[in-house]
PDB file of C-alpha atoms in Angstrom:
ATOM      1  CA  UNK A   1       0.000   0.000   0.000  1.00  0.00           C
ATOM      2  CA  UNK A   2       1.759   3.544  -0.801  1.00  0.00           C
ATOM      3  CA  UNK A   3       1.638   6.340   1.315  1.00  0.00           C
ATOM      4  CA  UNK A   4      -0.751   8.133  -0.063  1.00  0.00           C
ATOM      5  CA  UNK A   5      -3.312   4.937   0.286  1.00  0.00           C
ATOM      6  CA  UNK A   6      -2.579   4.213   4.078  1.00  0.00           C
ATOM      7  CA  UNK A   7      -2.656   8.144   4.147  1.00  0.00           C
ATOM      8  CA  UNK A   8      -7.083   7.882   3.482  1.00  0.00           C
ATOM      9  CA  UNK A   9      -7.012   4.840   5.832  1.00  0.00           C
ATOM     10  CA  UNK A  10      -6.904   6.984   8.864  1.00  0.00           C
ATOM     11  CA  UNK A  11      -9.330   9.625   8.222  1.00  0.00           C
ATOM     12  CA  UNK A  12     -11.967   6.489   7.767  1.00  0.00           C
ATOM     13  CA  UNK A  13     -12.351   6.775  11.528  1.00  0.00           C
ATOM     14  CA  UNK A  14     -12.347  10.312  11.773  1.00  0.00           C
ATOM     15  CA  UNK A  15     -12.735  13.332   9.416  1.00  0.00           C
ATOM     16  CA  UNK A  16     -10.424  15.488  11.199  1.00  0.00           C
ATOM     17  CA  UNK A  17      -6.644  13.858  11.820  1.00  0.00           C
ATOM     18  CA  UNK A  18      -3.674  15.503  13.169  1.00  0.00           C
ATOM     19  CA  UNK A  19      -0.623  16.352  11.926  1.00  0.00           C
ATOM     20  CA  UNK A  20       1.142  13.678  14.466  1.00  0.00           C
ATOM     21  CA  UNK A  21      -1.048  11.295  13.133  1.00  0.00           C
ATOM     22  CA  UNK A  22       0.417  11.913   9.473  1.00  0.00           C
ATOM     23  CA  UNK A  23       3.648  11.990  10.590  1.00  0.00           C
ATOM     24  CA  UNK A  24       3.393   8.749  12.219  1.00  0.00           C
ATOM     25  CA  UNK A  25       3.147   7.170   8.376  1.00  0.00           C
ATOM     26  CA  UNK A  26       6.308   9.015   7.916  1.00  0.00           C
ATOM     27  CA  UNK A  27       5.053  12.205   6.186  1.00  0.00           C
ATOM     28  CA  UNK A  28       7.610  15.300   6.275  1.00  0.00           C
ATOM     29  CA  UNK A  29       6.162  18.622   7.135  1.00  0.00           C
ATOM     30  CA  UNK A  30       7.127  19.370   3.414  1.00  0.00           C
ATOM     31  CA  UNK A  31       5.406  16.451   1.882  1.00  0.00           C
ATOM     32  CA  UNK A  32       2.533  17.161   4.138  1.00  0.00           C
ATOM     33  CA  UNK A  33       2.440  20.636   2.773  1.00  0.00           C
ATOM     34  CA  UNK A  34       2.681  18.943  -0.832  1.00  0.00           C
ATOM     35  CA  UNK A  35      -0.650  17.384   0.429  1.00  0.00           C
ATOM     36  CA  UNK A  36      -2.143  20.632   0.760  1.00  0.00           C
ATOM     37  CA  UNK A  37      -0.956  22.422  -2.688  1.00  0.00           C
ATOM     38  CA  UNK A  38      -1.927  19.270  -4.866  1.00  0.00           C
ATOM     39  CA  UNK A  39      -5.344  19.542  -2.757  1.00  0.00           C
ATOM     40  CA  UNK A  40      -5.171  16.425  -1.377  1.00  0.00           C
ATOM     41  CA  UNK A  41      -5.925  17.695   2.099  1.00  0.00           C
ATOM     42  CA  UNK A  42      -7.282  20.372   3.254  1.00  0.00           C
ATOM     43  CA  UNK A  43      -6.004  22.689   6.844  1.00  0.00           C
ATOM     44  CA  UNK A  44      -8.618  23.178   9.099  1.00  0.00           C
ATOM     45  CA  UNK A  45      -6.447  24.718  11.791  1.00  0.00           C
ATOM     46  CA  UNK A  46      -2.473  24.761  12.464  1.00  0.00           C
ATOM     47  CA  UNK A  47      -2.167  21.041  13.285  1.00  0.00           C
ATOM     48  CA  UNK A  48      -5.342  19.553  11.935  1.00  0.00           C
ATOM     49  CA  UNK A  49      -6.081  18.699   8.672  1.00  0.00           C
ATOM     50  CA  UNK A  50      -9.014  16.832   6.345  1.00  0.00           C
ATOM     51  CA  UNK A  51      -9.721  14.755   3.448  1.00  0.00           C
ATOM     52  CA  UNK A  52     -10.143  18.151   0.579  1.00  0.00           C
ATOM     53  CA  UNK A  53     -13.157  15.218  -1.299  1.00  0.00           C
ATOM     54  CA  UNK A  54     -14.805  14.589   1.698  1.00  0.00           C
ATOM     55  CA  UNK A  55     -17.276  16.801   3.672  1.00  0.00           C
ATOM     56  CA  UNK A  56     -16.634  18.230   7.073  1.00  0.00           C
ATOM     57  CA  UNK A  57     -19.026  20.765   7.826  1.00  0.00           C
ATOM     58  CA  UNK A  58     -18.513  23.378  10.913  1.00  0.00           C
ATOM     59  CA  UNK A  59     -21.075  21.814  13.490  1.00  0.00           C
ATOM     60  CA  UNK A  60     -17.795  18.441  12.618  1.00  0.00           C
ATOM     61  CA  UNK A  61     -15.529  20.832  13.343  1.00  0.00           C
ATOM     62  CA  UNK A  62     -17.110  22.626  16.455  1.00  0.00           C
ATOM     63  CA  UNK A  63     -18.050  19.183  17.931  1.00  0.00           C
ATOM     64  CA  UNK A  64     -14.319  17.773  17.658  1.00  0.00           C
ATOM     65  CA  UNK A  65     -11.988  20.596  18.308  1.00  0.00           C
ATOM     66  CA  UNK A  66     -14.470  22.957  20.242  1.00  0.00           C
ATOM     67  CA  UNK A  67     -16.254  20.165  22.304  1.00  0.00           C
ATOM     68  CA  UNK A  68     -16.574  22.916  25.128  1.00  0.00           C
ATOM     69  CA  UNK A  69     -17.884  26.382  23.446  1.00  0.00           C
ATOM     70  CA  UNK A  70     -21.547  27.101  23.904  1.00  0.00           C
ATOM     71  CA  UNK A  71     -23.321  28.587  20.870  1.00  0.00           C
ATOM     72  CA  UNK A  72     -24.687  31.803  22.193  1.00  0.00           C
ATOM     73  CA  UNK A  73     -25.850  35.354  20.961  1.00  0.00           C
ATOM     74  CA  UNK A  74     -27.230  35.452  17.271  1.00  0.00           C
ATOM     75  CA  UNK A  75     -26.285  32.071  16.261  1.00  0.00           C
ATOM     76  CA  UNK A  76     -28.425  30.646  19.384  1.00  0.00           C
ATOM     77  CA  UNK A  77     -31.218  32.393  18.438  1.00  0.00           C
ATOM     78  CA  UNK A  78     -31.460  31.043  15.134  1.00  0.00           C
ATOM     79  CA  UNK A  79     -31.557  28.143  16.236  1.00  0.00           C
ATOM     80  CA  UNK A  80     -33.862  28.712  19.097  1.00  0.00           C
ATOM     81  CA  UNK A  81     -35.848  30.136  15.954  1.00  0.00           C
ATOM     82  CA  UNK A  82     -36.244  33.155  17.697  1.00  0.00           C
ATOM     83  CA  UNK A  83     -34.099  35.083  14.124  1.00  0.00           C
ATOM     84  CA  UNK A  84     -34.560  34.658  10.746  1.00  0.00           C
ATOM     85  CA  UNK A  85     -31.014  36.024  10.196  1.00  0.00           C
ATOM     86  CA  UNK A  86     -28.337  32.754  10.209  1.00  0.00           C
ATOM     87  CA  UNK A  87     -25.042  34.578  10.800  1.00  0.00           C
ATOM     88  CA  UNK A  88     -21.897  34.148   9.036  1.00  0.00           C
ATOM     89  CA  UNK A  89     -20.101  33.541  11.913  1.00  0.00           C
ATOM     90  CA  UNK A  90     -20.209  31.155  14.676  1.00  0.00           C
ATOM     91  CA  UNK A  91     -21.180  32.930  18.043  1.00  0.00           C
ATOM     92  CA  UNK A  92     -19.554  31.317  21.005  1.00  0.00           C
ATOM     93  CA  UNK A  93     -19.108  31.647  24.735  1.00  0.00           C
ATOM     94  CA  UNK A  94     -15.877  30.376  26.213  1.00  0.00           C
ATOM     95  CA  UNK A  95     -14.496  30.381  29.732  1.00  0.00           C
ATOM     96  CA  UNK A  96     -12.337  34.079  30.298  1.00  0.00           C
ATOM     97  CA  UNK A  97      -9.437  31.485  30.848  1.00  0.00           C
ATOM     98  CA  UNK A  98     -10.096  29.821  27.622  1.00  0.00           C
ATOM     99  CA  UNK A  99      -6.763  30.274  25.085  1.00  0.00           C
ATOM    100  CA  UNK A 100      -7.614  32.345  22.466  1.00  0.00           C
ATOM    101  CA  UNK A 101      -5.230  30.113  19.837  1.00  0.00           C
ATOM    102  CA  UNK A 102      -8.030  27.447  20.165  1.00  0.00           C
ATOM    103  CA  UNK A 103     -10.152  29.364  17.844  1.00  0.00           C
ATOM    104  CA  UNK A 104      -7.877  30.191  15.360  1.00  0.00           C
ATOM    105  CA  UNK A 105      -9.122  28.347  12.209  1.00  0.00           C
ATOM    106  CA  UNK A 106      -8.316  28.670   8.586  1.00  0.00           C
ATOM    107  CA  UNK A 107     -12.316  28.430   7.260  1.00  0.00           C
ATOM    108  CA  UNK A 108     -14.231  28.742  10.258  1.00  0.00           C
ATOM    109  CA  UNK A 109     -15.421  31.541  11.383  1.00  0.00           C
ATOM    110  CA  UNK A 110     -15.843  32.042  14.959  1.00  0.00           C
ATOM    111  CA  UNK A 111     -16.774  35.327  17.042  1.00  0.00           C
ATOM    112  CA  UNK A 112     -15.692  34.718  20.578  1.00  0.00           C
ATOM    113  CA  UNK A 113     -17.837  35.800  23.383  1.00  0.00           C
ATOM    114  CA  UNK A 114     -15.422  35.588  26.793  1.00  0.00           C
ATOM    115  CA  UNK A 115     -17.738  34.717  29.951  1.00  0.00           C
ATOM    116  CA  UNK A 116     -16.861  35.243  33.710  1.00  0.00           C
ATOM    117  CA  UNK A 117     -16.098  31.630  34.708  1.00  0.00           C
ATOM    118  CA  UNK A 118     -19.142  31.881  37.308  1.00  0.00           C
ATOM    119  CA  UNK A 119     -21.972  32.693  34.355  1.00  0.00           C
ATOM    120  CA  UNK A 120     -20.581  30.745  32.081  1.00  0.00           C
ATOM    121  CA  UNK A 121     -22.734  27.324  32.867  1.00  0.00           C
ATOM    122  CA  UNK A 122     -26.007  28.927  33.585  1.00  0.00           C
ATOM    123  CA  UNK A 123     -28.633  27.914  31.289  1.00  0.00           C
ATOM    124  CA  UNK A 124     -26.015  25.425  28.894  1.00  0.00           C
ATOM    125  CA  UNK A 125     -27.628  22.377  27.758  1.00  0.00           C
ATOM    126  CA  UNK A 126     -27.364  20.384  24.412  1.00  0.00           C
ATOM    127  CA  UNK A 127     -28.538  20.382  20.511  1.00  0.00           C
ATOM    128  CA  UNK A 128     -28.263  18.301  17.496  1.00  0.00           C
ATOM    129  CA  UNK A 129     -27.533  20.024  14.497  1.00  0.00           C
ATOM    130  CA  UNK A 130     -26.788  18.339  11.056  1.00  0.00           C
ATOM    131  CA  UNK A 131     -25.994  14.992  13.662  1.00  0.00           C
ATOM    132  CA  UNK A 132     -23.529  16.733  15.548  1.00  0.00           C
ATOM    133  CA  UNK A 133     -24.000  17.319  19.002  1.00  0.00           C
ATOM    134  CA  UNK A 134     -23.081  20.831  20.604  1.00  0.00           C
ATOM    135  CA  UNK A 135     -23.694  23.056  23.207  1.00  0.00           C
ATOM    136  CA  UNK A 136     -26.468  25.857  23.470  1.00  0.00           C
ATOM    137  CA  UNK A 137     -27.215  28.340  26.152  1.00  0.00           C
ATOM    138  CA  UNK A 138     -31.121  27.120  26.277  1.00  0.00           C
ATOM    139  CA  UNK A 139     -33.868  30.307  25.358  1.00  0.00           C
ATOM    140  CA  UNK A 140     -33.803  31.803  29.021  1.00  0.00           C
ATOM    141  CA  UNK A 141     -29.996  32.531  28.948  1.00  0.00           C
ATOM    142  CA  UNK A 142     -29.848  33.512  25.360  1.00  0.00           C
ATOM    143  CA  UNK A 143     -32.715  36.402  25.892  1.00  0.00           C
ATOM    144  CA  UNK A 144     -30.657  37.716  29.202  1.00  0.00           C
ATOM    145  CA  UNK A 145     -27.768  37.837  27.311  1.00  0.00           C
ATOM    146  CA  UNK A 146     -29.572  40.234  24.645  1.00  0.00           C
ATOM    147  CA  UNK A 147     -30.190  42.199  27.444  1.00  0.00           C
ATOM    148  CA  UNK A 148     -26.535  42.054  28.520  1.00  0.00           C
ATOM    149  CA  UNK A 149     -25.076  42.678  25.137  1.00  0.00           C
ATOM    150  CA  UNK A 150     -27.756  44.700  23.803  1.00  0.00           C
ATOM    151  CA  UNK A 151     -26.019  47.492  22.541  1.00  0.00           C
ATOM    152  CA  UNK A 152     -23.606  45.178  20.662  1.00  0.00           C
ATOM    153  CA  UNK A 153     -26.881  43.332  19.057  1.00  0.00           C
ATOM    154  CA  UNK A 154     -28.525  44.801  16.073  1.00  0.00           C
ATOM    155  CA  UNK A 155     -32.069  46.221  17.367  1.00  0.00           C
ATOM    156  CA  UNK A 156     -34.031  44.346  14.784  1.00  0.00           C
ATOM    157  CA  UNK A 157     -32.725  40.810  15.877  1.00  0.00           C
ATOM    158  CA  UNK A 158     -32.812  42.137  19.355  1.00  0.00           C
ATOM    159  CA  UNK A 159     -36.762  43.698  19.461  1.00  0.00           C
ATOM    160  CA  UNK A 160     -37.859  39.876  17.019  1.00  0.00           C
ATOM    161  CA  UNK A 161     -36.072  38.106  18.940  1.00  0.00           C
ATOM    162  CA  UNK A 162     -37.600  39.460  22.753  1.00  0.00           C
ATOM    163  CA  UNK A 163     -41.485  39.012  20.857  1.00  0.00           C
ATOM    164  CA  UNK A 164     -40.264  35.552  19.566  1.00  0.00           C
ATOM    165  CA  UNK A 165     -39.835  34.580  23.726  1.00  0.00           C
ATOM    166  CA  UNK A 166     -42.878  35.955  24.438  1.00  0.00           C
ATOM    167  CA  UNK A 167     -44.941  33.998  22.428  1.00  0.00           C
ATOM    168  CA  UNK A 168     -43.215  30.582  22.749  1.00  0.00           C
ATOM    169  CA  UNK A 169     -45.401  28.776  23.996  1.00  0.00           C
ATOM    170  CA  UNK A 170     -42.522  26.581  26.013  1.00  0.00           C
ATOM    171  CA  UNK A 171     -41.105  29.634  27.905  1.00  0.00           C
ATOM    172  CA  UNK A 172     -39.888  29.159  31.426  1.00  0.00           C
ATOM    173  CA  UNK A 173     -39.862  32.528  32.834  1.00  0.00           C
ATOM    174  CA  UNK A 174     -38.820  31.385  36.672  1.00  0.00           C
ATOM    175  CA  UNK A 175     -35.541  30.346  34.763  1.00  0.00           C
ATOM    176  CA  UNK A 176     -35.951  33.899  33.032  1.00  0.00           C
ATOM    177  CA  UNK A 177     -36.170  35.705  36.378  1.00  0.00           C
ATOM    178  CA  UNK A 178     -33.475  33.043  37.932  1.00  0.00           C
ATOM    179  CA  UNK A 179     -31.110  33.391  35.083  1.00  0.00           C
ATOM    180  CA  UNK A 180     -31.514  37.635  35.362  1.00  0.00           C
ATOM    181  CA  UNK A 181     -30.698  37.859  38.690  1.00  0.00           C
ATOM    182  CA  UNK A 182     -27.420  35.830  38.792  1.00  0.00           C
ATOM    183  CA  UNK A 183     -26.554  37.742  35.332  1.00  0.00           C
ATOM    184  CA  UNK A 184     -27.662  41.804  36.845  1.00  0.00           C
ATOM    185  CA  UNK A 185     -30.164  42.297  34.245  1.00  0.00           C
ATOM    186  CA  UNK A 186     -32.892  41.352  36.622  1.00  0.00           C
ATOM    187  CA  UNK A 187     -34.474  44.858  35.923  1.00  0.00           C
ATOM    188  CA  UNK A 188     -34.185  45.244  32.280  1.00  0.00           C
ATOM    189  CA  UNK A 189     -35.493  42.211  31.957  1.00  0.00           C
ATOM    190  CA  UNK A 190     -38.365  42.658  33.980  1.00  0.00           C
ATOM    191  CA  UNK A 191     -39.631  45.881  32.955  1.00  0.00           C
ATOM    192  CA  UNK A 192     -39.498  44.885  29.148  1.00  0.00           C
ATOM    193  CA  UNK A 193     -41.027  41.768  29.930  1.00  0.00           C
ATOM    194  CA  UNK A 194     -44.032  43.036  32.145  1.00  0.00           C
ATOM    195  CA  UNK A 195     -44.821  45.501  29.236  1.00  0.00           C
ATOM    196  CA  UNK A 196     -45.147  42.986  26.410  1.00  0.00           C
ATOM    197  CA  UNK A 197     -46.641  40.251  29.008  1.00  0.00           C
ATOM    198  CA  UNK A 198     -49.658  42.666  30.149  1.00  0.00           C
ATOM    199  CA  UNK A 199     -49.643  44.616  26.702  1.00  0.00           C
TER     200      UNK A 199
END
């Protein structure tokens, strides 16, 4: 078997291999670069690389090399379905301490949100998206943190978003209240939300 055979043997257990892994069929760094030029595979981030035919989509990516962001902001909304706009980038939330290098990728576009390591588990909980499993910050966190980062949220997403909660049918507002309190937007919250409850 040449190299470049036992070279598409390993990614048939994962999509994503690292560089260590091609070196370990005795691949140079130049030859590996070769493998890149002549498009054979593909850089996903310094020291991780995939097949350039086959697939991986971002939610791959995410769910392998960012097993411990939570999607938050705009991209949680759209998928709470509470925006219509899917953004370009990938919001996440990651730990203050979290290294910054970690989200350096060649195709993937992330936009980092950096939590105090005491907020940053409150409300997090799980989706499936395109099979991949990843973390969310479920519909009670994601509406205080419009509240928290409104002014860095445009006011159309922000104002559909708050009337999308509203009417959900599946809103827990004691989480709402819960969630506000620990996060200091207990009162922004509440008088928005009083308004468009009574209105």
């Amino acid at each position: 078997m040449n190299k470049t055979k036992k070279l598409k043997t390993i990614f048939q257990n994962s999509k994503i291999v690292k560089t260590c892994d091609i070196k370990k069929l005795d691949f140079s760094n130049d030859e590996i670069a070769k493998l890149c030029n002549d498009g054979v595979i593909t850089r996903i981030k310094h020291g991780y690389y995939s097949l350039s035919d086959e697939f991986v989509s971002d939610e791959q990516v995410i769910s392998t090399l960012l097993p411990d962001v939570i999607l938050c902001l705009e991209t949680a909304l759209f998928y709470h379905g509470y925006s219509d706009y899917a953004p370009k980038e990938w919001n996440v939330a990651v730990p203050r301490t979290f290294s910054r290098t970690k989200l350096n990728f060649d195709s993937l576009f992330i936009k980092p949100k950096f939590i105090q390591n005491e907020l940053f588990e409150i409300g997090k909980t799980k989706i499936q998206i395109n099979g991949f499993e990843l973390n969310i910050y479920d519909k009670e966190r994601t509406i205080c943190d419009c509240f928290k980062y409104k002014n860095q949220i445009d006011s159309e997403i922000f104002n559909k978003a708050i009337n999308a909660y509203i009417a959900d049918n599946n809103k827990n507002l004691a989480n709402l209240s819960a969630y506000s309190k620990q996060m200091r937007v207990y009162k922004k919250v509440a008088e928005i939300m009083e308004v468009l409850l009574n209105g």
